[in-house]
Tab-separated table of C-alpha atoms and ligand atoms in Angstrom:
chain	number	residue	atom	x	y	z
A	146	UNK	CA	46.300	-92.088	-10.126
A	147	UNK	CA	44.351	-94.983	-10.746
A	148	UNK	CA	46.773	-97.442	-9.453
A	149	UNK	CA	47.649	-96.126	-6.605
A	150	UNK	CA	44.360	-95.802	-5.251
A	151	UNK	CA	43.396	-99.747	-6.043
A	152	UNK	CA	46.984	-100.419	-4.024
A	153	UNK	CA	45.321	-98.733	-0.725
A	154	UNK	CA	42.082	-100.632	-1.476
A	155	UNK	CA	44.114	-103.800	-1.894
A	156	UNK	CA	45.855	-103.348	1.324
A	157	UNK	CA	42.943	-102.705	3.477
A	158	UNK	CA	41.416	-105.820	2.033
A	159	UNK	CA	44.680	-107.971	2.959
A	160	UNK	CA	44.368	-106.756	6.154
A	161	UNK	CA	40.843	-107.186	6.714
A	162	UNK	CA	41.156	-110.884	5.262
A	163	UNK	CA	44.301	-111.320	7.676
A	164	UNK	CA	42.388	-109.908	10.507
A	165	UNK	CA	39.155	-112.204	9.907
A	166	UNK	CA	40.673	-115.413	8.524
A	167	UNK	CA	44.037	-116.047	8.935
A	168	UNK	CA	44.032	-115.646	12.991
A	169	UNK	CA	42.278	-117.588	15.583
A	170	UNK	CA	39.815	-116.030	18.136
A	171	UNK	CA	40.511	-115.708	21.789
A	172	UNK	CA	37.825	-116.302	23.552
A	173	UNK	CA	36.566	-115.276	27.371
A	174	UNK	CA	33.752	-117.323	28.044
A	175	UNK	CA	31.460	-115.685	30.778
A	176	UNK	CA	29.337	-119.005	31.373
A	177	UNK	CA	30.020	-118.995	34.935
A	178	UNK	CA	29.494	-115.077	35.171
A	179	UNK	CA	26.312	-115.758	38.293
A	180	UNK	CA	28.785	-117.851	40.578
A	181	UNK	CA	30.751	-114.788	41.073
A	182	UNK	CA	30.431	-111.887	43.882
A	183	UNK	CA	30.202	-108.705	43.269
A	184	UNK	CA	34.096	-108.012	43.695
A	185	UNK	CA	35.063	-111.089	41.912
A	186	UNK	CA	32.266	-109.888	39.022
A	187	UNK	CA	34.191	-106.456	39.071
A	188	UNK	CA	37.698	-108.485	38.815
A	189	UNK	CA	36.682	-110.201	35.792
A	190	UNK	CA	35.640	-107.128	34.191
A	191	UNK	CA	38.898	-105.636	34.862
A	192	UNK	CA	40.891	-108.751	33.442
A	193	UNK	CA	38.919	-108.524	30.243
A	194	UNK	CA	39.615	-104.846	30.064
A	195	UNK	CA	43.229	-105.614	30.520
A	196	UNK	CA	43.038	-108.452	28.102
A	197	UNK	CA	41.886	-106.083	25.434
A	198	UNK	CA	45.270	-104.056	25.891
A	199	UNK	CA	47.228	-107.327	25.675
A	200	UNK	CA	45.339	-108.184	22.056
A	201	UNK	CA	46.260	-105.385	20.666
A	202	UNK	CA	49.805	-105.440	21.386
A	203	UNK	CA	49.677	-108.630	19.596
A	204	UNK	CA	46.687	-108.647	16.961
A	205	UNK	CA	43.248	-106.924	16.239
A	206	UNK	CA	40.598	-105.929	19.024
A	207	UNK	CA	38.138	-108.015	16.946
A	208	UNK	CA	40.284	-111.077	17.477
A	209	UNK	CA	39.318	-111.003	21.249
A	210	UNK	CA	35.573	-112.452	21.884
A	211	UNK	CA	33.775	-112.509	24.817
A	212	UNK	CA	30.876	-114.565	24.755
A	213	UNK	CA	27.705	-114.338	27.320
A	214	UNK	CA	28.048	-111.049	27.421
A	215	UNK	CA	25.290	-109.477	29.706
A	216	UNK	CA	23.890	-105.997	31.040
A	217	UNK	CA	26.142	-106.061	34.084
A	218	UNK	CA	29.360	-107.091	32.207
A	219	UNK	CA	28.298	-104.012	29.541
A	220	UNK	CA	28.323	-101.416	32.786
A	221	UNK	CA	31.249	-103.038	34.573
A	222	UNK	CA	33.715	-103.427	31.560
A	223	UNK	CA	35.583	-100.097	31.079
A	224	UNK	CA	36.867	-100.455	27.796
A	225	UNK	CA	35.287	-100.120	24.241
A	226	UNK	CA	33.125	-103.269	23.847
A	227	UNK	CA	32.250	-102.558	20.256
A	228	UNK	CA	36.222	-102.656	19.628
A	229	UNK	CA	36.261	-106.576	20.605
A	230	UNK	CA	33.671	-109.374	19.723
A	231	UNK	CA	31.172	-108.971	22.189
A	232	UNK	CA	29.009	-111.785	21.728
A	233	UNK	CA	25.259	-111.910	23.974
A	234	UNK	CA	24.627	-115.734	23.242
A	235	UNK	CA	26.523	-118.883	24.177
A	236	UNK	CA	30.004	-119.723	23.087
A	237	UNK	CA	28.663	-122.834	20.814
A	238	UNK	CA	26.506	-120.494	19.231
A	239	UNK	CA	29.356	-118.232	18.212
A	240	UNK	CA	31.606	-120.962	17.394
A	241	UNK	CA	28.700	-122.241	14.731
A	242	UNK	CA	28.243	-118.595	13.434
A	243	UNK	CA	31.833	-118.347	12.999
A	244	UNK	CA	32.207	-122.159	11.329
A	245	UNK	CA	34.655	-123.406	13.818
A	246	UNK	CA	34.076	-126.633	14.826
A	247	UNK	CA	37.053	-127.673	16.700
A	248	UNK	CA	38.953	-125.304	19.780
A	249	UNK	CA	41.678	-125.567	22.217
A	250	UNK	CA	39.926	-124.939	26.124
A	251	UNK	CA	42.999	-123.165	28.230
A	252	UNK	CA	42.161	-125.799	31.233
A	253	UNK	CA	44.693	-125.873	34.143
A	254	UNK	CA	42.801	-129.594	35.077
A	255	UNK	CA	43.539	-130.704	31.360
A	256	UNK	CA	46.319	-133.924	31.052
A	257	UNK	CA	48.153	-132.411	28.142
A	258	UNK	CA	50.284	-129.170	28.070
A	259	UNK	CA	49.458	-126.805	25.319
A	260	UNK	CA	51.947	-127.594	22.315
A	261	UNK	CA	52.406	-126.392	18.728
A	262	UNK	CA	50.142	-129.126	17.118
A	263	UNK	CA	47.334	-127.112	18.669
A	264	UNK	CA	48.038	-123.871	17.015
A	265	UNK	CA	45.811	-124.105	14.031
A	266	UNK	CA	42.867	-124.211	16.247
A	267	UNK	CA	39.792	-121.749	15.464
A	268	UNK	CA	39.421	-120.461	18.785
A	269	UNK	CA	41.121	-120.726	21.861
A	270	UNK	CA	39.188	-120.280	24.944
A	271	UNK	CA	39.791	-118.849	28.413
A	272	UNK	CA	37.314	-119.142	31.495
A	273	UNK	CA	35.771	-116.035	32.780
A	274	UNK	CA	36.498	-117.156	35.750
A	275	UNK	CA	38.081	-115.513	39.282
A	276	UNK	CA	38.532	-117.033	42.005
A	277	UNK	CA	38.848	-115.791	45.573
A	278	UNK	CA	37.070	-118.676	47.543
A	279	UNK	CA	37.325	-122.258	46.639
A	280	UNK	CA	33.814	-122.199	45.168
A	281	UNK	CA	34.350	-122.617	41.475
A	282	UNK	CA	36.506	-125.091	41.704
A	283	UNK	CA	36.586	-127.092	38.396
A	284	UNK	CA	34.464	-124.887	36.313
A	285	UNK	CA	36.776	-124.968	33.158
A	286	UNK	CA	36.268	-127.907	32.611
A	287	UNK	CA	32.090	-127.715	32.558
A	288	UNK	CA	32.763	-125.079	29.942
A	289	UNK	CA	34.394	-127.879	27.668
A	290	UNK	CA	31.715	-130.574	28.570
A	291	UNK	CA	29.081	-127.918	27.799
A	292	UNK	CA	30.873	-127.214	24.225
A	293	UNK	CA	31.260	-131.083	23.420
A	294	UNK	CA	27.240	-131.840	24.121
A	295	UNK	CA	26.876	-128.987	21.198
A	296	UNK	CA	29.387	-130.992	18.637
A	297	UNK	CA	32.306	-129.020	19.363
A	298	UNK	CA	35.558	-130.711	19.149
A	299	UNK	CA	37.507	-129.636	22.279
A	300	UNK	CA	41.489	-130.017	22.780
A	301	UNK	CA	41.963	-129.384	26.676
A	302	UNK	CA	45.272	-128.207	27.458
A	303	UNK	CA	46.875	-126.880	30.426
A	304	UNK	CA	49.853	-124.082	31.043
A	305	UNK	CA	52.557	-125.335	32.975
A	306	UNK	CA	56.015	-123.948	34.190
A	307	UNK	CA	58.449	-126.746	34.483
A	308	UNK	CA	55.740	-129.638	34.475
A	309	UNK	CA	53.577	-128.120	37.211
A	310	UNK	CA	50.798	-125.971	37.159
A	311	UNK	CA	51.727	-124.289	40.359
A	312	UNK	CA	54.035	-120.927	39.489
A	313	UNK	CA	51.465	-120.032	36.359
A	314	UNK	CA	49.526	-116.971	37.095
A	315	UNK	CA	45.679	-117.851	36.573
A	316	UNK	CA	44.490	-114.269	35.863
A	317	UNK	CA	43.075	-114.168	32.621
A	318	UNK	CA	44.880	-111.516	31.010
A	319	UNK	CA	48.158	-113.366	31.587
A	320	UNK	CA	47.092	-116.635	30.130
A	321	UNK	CA	45.887	-114.803	27.023
A	322	UNK	CA	49.549	-112.921	26.971
A	323	UNK	CA	51.230	-116.756	27.530
A	324	UNK	CA	49.228	-118.000	24.905
A	325	UNK	CA	50.096	-115.374	22.211
A	326	UNK	CA	53.928	-115.222	23.068
A	327	UNK	CA	53.893	-119.247	22.316
A	328	UNK	CA	51.682	-118.730	19.276
A	329	UNK	CA	52.792	-115.528	17.537
A	330	UNK	CA	56.232	-114.773	18.959
A	331	UNK	CA	56.949	-118.855	19.161
A	332	UNK	CA	58.500	-118.614	22.693
A	333	UNK	CA	58.560	-121.791	24.748
A	334	UNK	CA	55.957	-122.242	27.589
A	335	UNK	CA	58.432	-121.757	30.391
A	336	UNK	CA	60.030	-118.571	28.587
A	337	UNK	CA	56.574	-117.393	28.086
A	338	UNK	CA	55.226	-117.961	31.497
A	339	UNK	CA	58.104	-116.454	33.132
A	340	UNK	CA	57.895	-113.216	30.740
A	341	UNK	CA	54.653	-112.254	32.229
A	342	UNK	CA	55.318	-113.028	35.739
B	46	SAM	N1	38.550	-122.393	39.376
B	46	SAM	C1	38.510	-122.605	37.346
B	46	SAM	C2	39.083	-124.359	37.989
B	46	SAM	O1	39.045	-124.452	38.629
B	46	SAM	O2	38.780	-124.724	36.588
B	46	SAM	C3	39.982	-121.917	37.519
B	46	SAM	C4	39.802	-120.361	36.578
B	46	SAM	S1	40.878	-119.538	36.558
B	46	SAM	C5	41.159	-118.188	37.859
B	46	SAM	C6	40.563	-118.410	34.686
B	46	SAM	C7	40.727	-119.292	33.626
B	46	SAM	O3	42.433	-118.755	33.322
B	46	SAM	C8	40.600	-120.664	33.433
B	46	SAM	O4	39.142	-120.795	33.127
B	46	SAM	C9	41.265	-121.181	32.236
B	46	SAM	O5	41.170	-120.986	31.064
B	46	SAM	C10	42.599	-120.293	32.764
B	46	SAM	N2	43.969	-120.919	33.170
B	46	SAM	C11	44.517	-120.520	34.499
B	46	SAM	N3	45.231	-121.149	34.954
B	46	SAM	C12	45.605	-122.121	33.635
B	46	SAM	C13	46.712	-123.192	33.609
B	46	SAM	N4	47.624	-123.463	34.167
B	46	SAM	N5	46.507	-123.635	32.267
B	46	SAM	C14	45.520	-123.220	31.402
B	46	SAM	N6	44.617	-122.237	31.472
B	46	SAM	C15	44.852	-121.771	32.817
């Protein structure tokens, strides 16, 4: 009886270990929250909630982190925030707490495409940004600059379709799904993009 019990405990430990150490965090960074209109804030919250659905299809809810979480976001987000890693502080504080020194920033303005060599990063950051007007141009690179100022190494990487970012959906949850398809299913970038369209 004891043997059987031990195996169960071991299994649980293993899943916890895998969940905590083996897989990276996928972070939605809400640094630019206040630049949004009310309507846009609702869209950010909706896309975060859809990201929770996506992460659960591939990994565990807690691998999705949301940083700069504020009261307004808590009210607008209609998914269980206790099931993800919701962090009220800045992204650099979160990364320091987790001991993560190098991250990939998903950035449409980056020079280089996301590729296999980047997959070992401790975290993948997606801007919690929704564009309805042209007011938030180049806000993603700013997330990287703020992290670099705090000593975090930032690899800026874009997702493109046949060499162009035109045709790549820019919704937070779809960017997350593309990245997960590439990392966990080994899909080539073009295939991953076409599958979420
Ligand atoms: N207005 C922002 C800018 O100019 O930087 C873009 C915001 S986009 C709606 C939301 C987020 O999705 C970005 O912060 C980025 O993390 C991600 N994203 C969108 N398109 C991307 C692409 N082609 N490659 C990499 N990341 C992308």
